[in-house]
PDB file of C-alpha atoms in Angstrom:
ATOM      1  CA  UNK A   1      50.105 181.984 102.719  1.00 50.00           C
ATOM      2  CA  UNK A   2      52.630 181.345  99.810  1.00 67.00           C
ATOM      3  CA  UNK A   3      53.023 177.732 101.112  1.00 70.00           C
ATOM      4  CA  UNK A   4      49.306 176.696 101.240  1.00 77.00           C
ATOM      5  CA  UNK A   5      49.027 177.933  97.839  1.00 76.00           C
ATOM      6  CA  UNK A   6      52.086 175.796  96.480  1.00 84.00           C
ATOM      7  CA  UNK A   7      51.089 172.789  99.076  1.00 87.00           C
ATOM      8  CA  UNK A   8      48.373 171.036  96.731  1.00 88.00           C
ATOM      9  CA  UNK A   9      51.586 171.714  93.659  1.00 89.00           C
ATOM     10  CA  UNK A  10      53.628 169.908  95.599  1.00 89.00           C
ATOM     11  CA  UNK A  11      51.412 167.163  97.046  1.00 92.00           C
ATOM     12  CA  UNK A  12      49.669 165.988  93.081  1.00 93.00           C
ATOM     13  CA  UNK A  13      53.423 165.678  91.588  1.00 93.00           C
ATOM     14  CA  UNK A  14      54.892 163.847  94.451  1.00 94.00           C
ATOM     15  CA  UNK A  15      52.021 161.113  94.012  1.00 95.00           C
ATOM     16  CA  UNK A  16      52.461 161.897  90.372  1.00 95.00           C
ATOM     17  CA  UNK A  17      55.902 160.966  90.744  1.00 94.00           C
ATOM     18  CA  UNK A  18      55.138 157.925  92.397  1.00 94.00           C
ATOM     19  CA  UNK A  19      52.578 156.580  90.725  1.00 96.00           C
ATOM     20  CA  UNK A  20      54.606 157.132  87.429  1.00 95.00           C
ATOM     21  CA  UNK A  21      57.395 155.074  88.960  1.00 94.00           C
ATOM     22  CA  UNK A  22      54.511 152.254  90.199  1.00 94.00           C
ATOM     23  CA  UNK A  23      53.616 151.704  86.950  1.00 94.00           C
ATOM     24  CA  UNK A  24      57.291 152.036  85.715  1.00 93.00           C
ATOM     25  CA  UNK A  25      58.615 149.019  87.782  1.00 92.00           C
ATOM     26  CA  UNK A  26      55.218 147.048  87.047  1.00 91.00           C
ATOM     27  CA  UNK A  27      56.156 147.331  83.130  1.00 91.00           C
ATOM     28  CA  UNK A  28      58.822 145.042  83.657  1.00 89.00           C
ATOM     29  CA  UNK A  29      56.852 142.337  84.185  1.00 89.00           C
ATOM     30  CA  UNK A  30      53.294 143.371  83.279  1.00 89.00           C
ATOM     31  CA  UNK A  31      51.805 141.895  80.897  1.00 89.00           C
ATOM     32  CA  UNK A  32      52.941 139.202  80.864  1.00 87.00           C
ATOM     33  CA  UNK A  33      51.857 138.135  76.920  1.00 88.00           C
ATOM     34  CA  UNK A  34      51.492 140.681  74.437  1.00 88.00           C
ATOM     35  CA  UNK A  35      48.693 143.218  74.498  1.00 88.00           C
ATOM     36  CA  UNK A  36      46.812 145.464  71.617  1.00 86.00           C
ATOM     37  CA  UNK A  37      46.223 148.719  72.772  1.00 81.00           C
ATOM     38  CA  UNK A  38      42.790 149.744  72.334  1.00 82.00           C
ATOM     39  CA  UNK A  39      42.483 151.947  69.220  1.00 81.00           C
ATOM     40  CA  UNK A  40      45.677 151.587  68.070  1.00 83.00           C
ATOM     41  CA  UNK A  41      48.124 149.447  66.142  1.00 84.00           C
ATOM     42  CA  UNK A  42      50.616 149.858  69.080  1.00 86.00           C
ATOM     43  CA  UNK A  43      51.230 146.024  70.782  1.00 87.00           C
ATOM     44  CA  UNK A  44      52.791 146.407  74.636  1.00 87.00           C
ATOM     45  CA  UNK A  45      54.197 144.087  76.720  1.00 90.00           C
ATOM     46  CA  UNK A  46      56.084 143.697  80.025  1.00 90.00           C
ATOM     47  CA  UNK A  47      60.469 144.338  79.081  1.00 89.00           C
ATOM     48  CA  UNK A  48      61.293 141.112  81.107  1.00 89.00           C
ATOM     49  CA  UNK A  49      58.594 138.907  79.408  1.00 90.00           C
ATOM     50  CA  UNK A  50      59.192 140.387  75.554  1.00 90.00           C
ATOM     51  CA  UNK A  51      63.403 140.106  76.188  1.00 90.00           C
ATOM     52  CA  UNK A  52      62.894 136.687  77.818  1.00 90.00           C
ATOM     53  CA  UNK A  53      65.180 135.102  75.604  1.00 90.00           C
ATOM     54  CA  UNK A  54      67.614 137.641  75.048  1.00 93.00           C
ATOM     55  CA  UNK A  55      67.550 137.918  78.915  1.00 90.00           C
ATOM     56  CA  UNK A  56      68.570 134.791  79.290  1.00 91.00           C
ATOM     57  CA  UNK A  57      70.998 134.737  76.793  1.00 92.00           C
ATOM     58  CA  UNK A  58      73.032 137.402  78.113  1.00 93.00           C
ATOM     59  CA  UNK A  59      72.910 135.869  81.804  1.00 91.00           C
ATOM     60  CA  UNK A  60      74.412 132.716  79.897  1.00 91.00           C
ATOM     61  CA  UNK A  61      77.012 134.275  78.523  1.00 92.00           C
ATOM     62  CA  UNK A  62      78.039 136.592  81.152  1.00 91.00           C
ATOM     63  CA  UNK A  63      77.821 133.696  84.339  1.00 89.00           C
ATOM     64  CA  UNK A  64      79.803 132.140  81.623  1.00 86.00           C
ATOM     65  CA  UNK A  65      82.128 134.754  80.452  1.00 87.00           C
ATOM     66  CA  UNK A  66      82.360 136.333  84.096  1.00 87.00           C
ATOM     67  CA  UNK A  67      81.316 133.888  86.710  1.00 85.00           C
ATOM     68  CA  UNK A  68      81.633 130.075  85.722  1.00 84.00           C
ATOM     69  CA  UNK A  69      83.064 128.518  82.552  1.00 81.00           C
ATOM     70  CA  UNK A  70      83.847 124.553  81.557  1.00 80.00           C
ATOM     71  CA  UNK A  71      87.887 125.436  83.449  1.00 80.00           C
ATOM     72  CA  UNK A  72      86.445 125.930  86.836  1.00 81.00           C
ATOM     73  CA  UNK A  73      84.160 123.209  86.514  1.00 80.00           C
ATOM     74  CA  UNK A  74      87.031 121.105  85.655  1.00 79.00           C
ATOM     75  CA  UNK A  75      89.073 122.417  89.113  1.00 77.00           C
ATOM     76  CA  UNK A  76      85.586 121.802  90.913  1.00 78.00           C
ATOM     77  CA  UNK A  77      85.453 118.144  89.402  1.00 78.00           C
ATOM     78  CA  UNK A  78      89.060 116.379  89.600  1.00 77.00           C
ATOM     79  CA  UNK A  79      92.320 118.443  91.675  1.00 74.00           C
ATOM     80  CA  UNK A  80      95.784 116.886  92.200  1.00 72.00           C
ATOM     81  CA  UNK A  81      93.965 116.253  96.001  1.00 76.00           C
ATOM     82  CA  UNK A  82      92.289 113.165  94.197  1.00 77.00           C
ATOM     83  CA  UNK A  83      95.591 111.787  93.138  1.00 74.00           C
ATOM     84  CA  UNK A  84      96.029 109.995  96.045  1.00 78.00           C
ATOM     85  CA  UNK A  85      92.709 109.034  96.593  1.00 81.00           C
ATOM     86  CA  UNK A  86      92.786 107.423  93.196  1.00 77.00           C
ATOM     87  CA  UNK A  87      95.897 105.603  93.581  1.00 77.00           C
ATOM     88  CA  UNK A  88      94.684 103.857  96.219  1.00 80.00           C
ATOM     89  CA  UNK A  89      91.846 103.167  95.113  1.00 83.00           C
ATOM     90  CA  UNK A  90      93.171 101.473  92.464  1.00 80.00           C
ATOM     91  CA  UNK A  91      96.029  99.490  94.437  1.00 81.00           C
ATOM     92  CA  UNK A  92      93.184  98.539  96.585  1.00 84.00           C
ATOM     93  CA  UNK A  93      91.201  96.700  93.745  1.00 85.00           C
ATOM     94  CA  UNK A  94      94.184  95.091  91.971  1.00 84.00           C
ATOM     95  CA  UNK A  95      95.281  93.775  95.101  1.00 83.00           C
ATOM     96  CA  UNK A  96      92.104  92.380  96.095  1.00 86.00           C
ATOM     97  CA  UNK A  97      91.459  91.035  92.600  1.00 85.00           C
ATOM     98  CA  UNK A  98      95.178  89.284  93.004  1.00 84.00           C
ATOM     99  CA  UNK A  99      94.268  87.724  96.165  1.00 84.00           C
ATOM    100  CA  UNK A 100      91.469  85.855  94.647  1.00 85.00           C
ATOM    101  CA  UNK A 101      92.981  85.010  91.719  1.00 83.00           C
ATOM    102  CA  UNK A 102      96.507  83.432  93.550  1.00 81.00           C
ATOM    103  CA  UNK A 103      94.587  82.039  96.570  1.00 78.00           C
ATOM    104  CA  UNK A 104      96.598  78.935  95.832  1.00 81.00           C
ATOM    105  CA  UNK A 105      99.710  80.051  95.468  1.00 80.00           C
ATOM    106  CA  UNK A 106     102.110  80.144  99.081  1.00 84.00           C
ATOM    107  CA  UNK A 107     101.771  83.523 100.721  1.00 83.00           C
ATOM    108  CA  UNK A 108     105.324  84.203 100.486  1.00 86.00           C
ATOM    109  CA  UNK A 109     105.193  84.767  96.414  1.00 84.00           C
ATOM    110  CA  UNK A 110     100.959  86.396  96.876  1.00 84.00           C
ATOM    111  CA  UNK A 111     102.817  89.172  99.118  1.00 85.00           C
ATOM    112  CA  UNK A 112     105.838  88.964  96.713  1.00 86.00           C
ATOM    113  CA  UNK A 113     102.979  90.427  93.821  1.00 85.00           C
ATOM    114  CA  UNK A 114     101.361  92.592  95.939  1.00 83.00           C
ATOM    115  CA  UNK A 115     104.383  94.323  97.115  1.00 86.00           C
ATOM    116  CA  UNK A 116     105.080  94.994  93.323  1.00 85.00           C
ATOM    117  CA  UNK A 117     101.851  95.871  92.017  1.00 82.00           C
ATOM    118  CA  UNK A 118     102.104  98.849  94.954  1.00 82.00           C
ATOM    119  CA  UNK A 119     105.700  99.912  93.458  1.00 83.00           C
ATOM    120  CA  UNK A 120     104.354  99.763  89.898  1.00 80.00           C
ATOM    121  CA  UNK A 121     101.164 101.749  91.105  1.00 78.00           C
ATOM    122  CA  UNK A 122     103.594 104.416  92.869  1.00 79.00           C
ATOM    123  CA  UNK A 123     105.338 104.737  89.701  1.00 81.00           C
ATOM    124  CA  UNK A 124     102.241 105.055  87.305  1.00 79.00           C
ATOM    125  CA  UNK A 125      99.774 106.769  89.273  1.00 76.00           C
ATOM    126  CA  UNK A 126     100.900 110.517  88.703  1.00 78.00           C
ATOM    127  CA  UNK A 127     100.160 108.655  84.567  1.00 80.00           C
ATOM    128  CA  UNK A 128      97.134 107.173  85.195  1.00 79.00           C
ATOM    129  CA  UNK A 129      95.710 110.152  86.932  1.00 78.00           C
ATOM    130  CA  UNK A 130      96.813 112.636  84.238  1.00 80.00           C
ATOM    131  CA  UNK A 131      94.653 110.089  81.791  1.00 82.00           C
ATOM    132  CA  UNK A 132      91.770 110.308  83.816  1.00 79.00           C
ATOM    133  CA  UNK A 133      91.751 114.333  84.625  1.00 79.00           C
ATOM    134  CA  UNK A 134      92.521 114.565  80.090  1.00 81.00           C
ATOM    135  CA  UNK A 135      89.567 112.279  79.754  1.00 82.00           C
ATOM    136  CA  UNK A 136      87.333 114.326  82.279  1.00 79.00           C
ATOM    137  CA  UNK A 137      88.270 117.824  81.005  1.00 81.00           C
ATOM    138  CA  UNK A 138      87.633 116.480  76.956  1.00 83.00           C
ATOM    139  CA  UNK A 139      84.035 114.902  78.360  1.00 80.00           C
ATOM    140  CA  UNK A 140      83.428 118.556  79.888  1.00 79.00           C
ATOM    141  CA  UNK A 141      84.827 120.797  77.476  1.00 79.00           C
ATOM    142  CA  UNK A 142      82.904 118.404  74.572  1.00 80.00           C
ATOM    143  CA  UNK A 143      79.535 117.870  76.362  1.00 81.00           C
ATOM    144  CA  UNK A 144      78.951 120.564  78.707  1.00 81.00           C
ATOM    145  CA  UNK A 145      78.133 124.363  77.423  1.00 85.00           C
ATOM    146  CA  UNK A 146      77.728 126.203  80.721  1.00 86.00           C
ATOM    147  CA  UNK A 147      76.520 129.928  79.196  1.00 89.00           C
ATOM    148  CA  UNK A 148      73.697 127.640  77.167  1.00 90.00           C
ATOM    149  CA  UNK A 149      72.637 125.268  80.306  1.00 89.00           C
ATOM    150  CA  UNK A 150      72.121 128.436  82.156  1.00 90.00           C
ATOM    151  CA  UNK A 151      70.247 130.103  79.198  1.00 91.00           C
ATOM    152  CA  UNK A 152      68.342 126.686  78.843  1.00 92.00           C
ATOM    153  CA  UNK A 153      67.127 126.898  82.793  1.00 90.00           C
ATOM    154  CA  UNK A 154      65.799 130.655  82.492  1.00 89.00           C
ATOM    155  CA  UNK A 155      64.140 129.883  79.588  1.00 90.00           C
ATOM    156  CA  UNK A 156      62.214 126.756  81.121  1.00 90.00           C
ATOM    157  CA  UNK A 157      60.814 129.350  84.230  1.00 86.00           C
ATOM    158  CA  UNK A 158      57.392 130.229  83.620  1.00 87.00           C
ATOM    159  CA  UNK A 159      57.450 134.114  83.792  1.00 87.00           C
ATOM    160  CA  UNK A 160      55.915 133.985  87.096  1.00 87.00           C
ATOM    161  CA  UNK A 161      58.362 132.313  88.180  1.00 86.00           C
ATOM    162  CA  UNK A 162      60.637 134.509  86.859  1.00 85.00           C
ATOM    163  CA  UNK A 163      59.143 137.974  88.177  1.00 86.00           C
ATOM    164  CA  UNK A 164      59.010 135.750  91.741  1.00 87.00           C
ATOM    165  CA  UNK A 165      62.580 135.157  91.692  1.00 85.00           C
ATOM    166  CA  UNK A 166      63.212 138.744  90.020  1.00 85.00           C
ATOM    167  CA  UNK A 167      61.154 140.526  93.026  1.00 86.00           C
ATOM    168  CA  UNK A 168      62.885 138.092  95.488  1.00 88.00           C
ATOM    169  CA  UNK A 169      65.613 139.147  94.961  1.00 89.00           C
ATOM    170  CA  UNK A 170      65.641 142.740  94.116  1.00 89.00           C
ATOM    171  CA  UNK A 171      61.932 143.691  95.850  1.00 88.00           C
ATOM    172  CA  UNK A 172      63.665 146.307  98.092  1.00 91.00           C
ATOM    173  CA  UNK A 173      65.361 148.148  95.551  1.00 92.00           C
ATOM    174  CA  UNK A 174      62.660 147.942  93.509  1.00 91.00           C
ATOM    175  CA  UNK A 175      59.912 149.674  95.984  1.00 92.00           C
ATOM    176  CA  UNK A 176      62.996 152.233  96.805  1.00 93.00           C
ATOM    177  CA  UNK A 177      62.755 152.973  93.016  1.00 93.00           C
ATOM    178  CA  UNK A 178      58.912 153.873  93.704  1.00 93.00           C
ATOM    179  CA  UNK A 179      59.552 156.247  96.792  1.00 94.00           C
ATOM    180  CA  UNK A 180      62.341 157.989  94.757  1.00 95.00           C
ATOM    181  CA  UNK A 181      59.563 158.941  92.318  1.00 94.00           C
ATOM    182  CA  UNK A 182      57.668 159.672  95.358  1.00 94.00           C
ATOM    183  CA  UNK A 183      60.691 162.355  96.932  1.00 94.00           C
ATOM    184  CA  UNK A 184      61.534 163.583  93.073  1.00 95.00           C
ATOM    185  CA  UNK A 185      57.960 164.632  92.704  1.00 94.00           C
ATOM    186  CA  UNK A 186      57.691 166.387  95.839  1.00 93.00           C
ATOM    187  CA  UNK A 187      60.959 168.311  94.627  1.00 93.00           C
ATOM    188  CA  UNK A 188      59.550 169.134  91.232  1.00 93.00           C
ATOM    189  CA  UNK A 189      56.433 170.211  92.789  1.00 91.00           C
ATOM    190  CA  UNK A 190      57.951 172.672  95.197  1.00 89.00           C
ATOM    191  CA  UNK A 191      60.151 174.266  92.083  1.00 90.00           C
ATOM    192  CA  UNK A 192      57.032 174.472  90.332  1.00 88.00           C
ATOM    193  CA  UNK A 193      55.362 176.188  93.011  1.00 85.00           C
ATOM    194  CA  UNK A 194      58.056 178.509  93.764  1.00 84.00           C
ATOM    195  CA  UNK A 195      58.191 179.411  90.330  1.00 84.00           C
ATOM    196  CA  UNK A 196      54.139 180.473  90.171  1.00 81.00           C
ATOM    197  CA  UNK A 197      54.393 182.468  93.015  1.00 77.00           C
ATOM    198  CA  UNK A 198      57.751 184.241  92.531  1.00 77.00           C
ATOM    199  CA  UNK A 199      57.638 184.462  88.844  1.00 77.00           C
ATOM    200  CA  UNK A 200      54.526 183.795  87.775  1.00 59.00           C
TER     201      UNK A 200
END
């Protein structure tokens, strides 16, 4: 008897509970541009959409500060693997641009250059390739400002887009947000009812 009188208590604040949450996780998105509410001076608009740009500038900085900054983009770009590669590289197209320059001379003295342009290359290369990784890191470190490229590419998603991708990736967490409101409600309605028939 005590149960169906606490049973509709416990049934209008679960969906209370839930449909409070609904509307909750909507708010972060919805509306999308600034709206007057009716009667009032009071301006609303979805958290996501109105902190766009601070959103985005705090992703910046953290993938930045936390994830990805110009150093590892640097170790991504040029590693002492590429020494080796270079070097060769480079032998390669000295010694091909010597052949067709000394095409006349006897081959004894054209192998004679080759043979030392490889020595001199074995000898300068660990140089040469410290010059190219200085010159790669100071074209990075002068041209490329990782936490404001990533600011730069939030900020260019329409926020459609963005509540796609935002929903894509955290959709199930999201609805388990709105069943939580669901399962608090319940529990707040069967307190409540407990406390009208025992107390009140």
């Amino acid at each position: 008897m005590n149960f169906i009188r606490i049973l509709p208590i416990i049934i209008i604040s679960g969906i209370i509970g839930y449909i409070t949450n609904v509307i909750a996780v909507k708010c972060l998105f919805r509306p999308l541009k600034p709206m007057k509410i009716l009667g009032t001076p009071f301006i609303f608009q979805g958290l996501i959409p109105k902190r766009h740009g601070e959103i985005a500038h705090s992703i910046g900085e953290m993938i930045h500060r936390e994830l990805l900054n110009e150093e590892d983009l640097i170790a991504q770009i040029i590693s002492e693997e590429d020494e080796e590669r270079l070097k060769h590289y480079l032998t390669r197209r000295i010694q091909m641009e010597i052949v067709e320059k000394t095409y006349l001379l006897p081959r004894t003295v054209q192998g004679k250059i080759l043979i030392a342009v490889e020595e001199k290359m074995d000898k300068e290369s660990e140089h040469l390739f410290q010059e190219v990784k200085d010159l790669v890191e100071d074209q990075v470190k002068n041209r490329v400002d990782v936490a404001n490229l990533v600011e730069e590419k939030i900020l260019a998603l329409d926020l459609e887009q963005l509540e796609s991708l935002v929903l894509t990736i955290a959709g199930k967490e999201l609805k388990h947000i709105e069943w939580l409101g669901l399962i608090m409600g319940l529990g707040i309605g069967i307190v409540q009812g407990i406390l009208i028939v025992y107390i009140g």
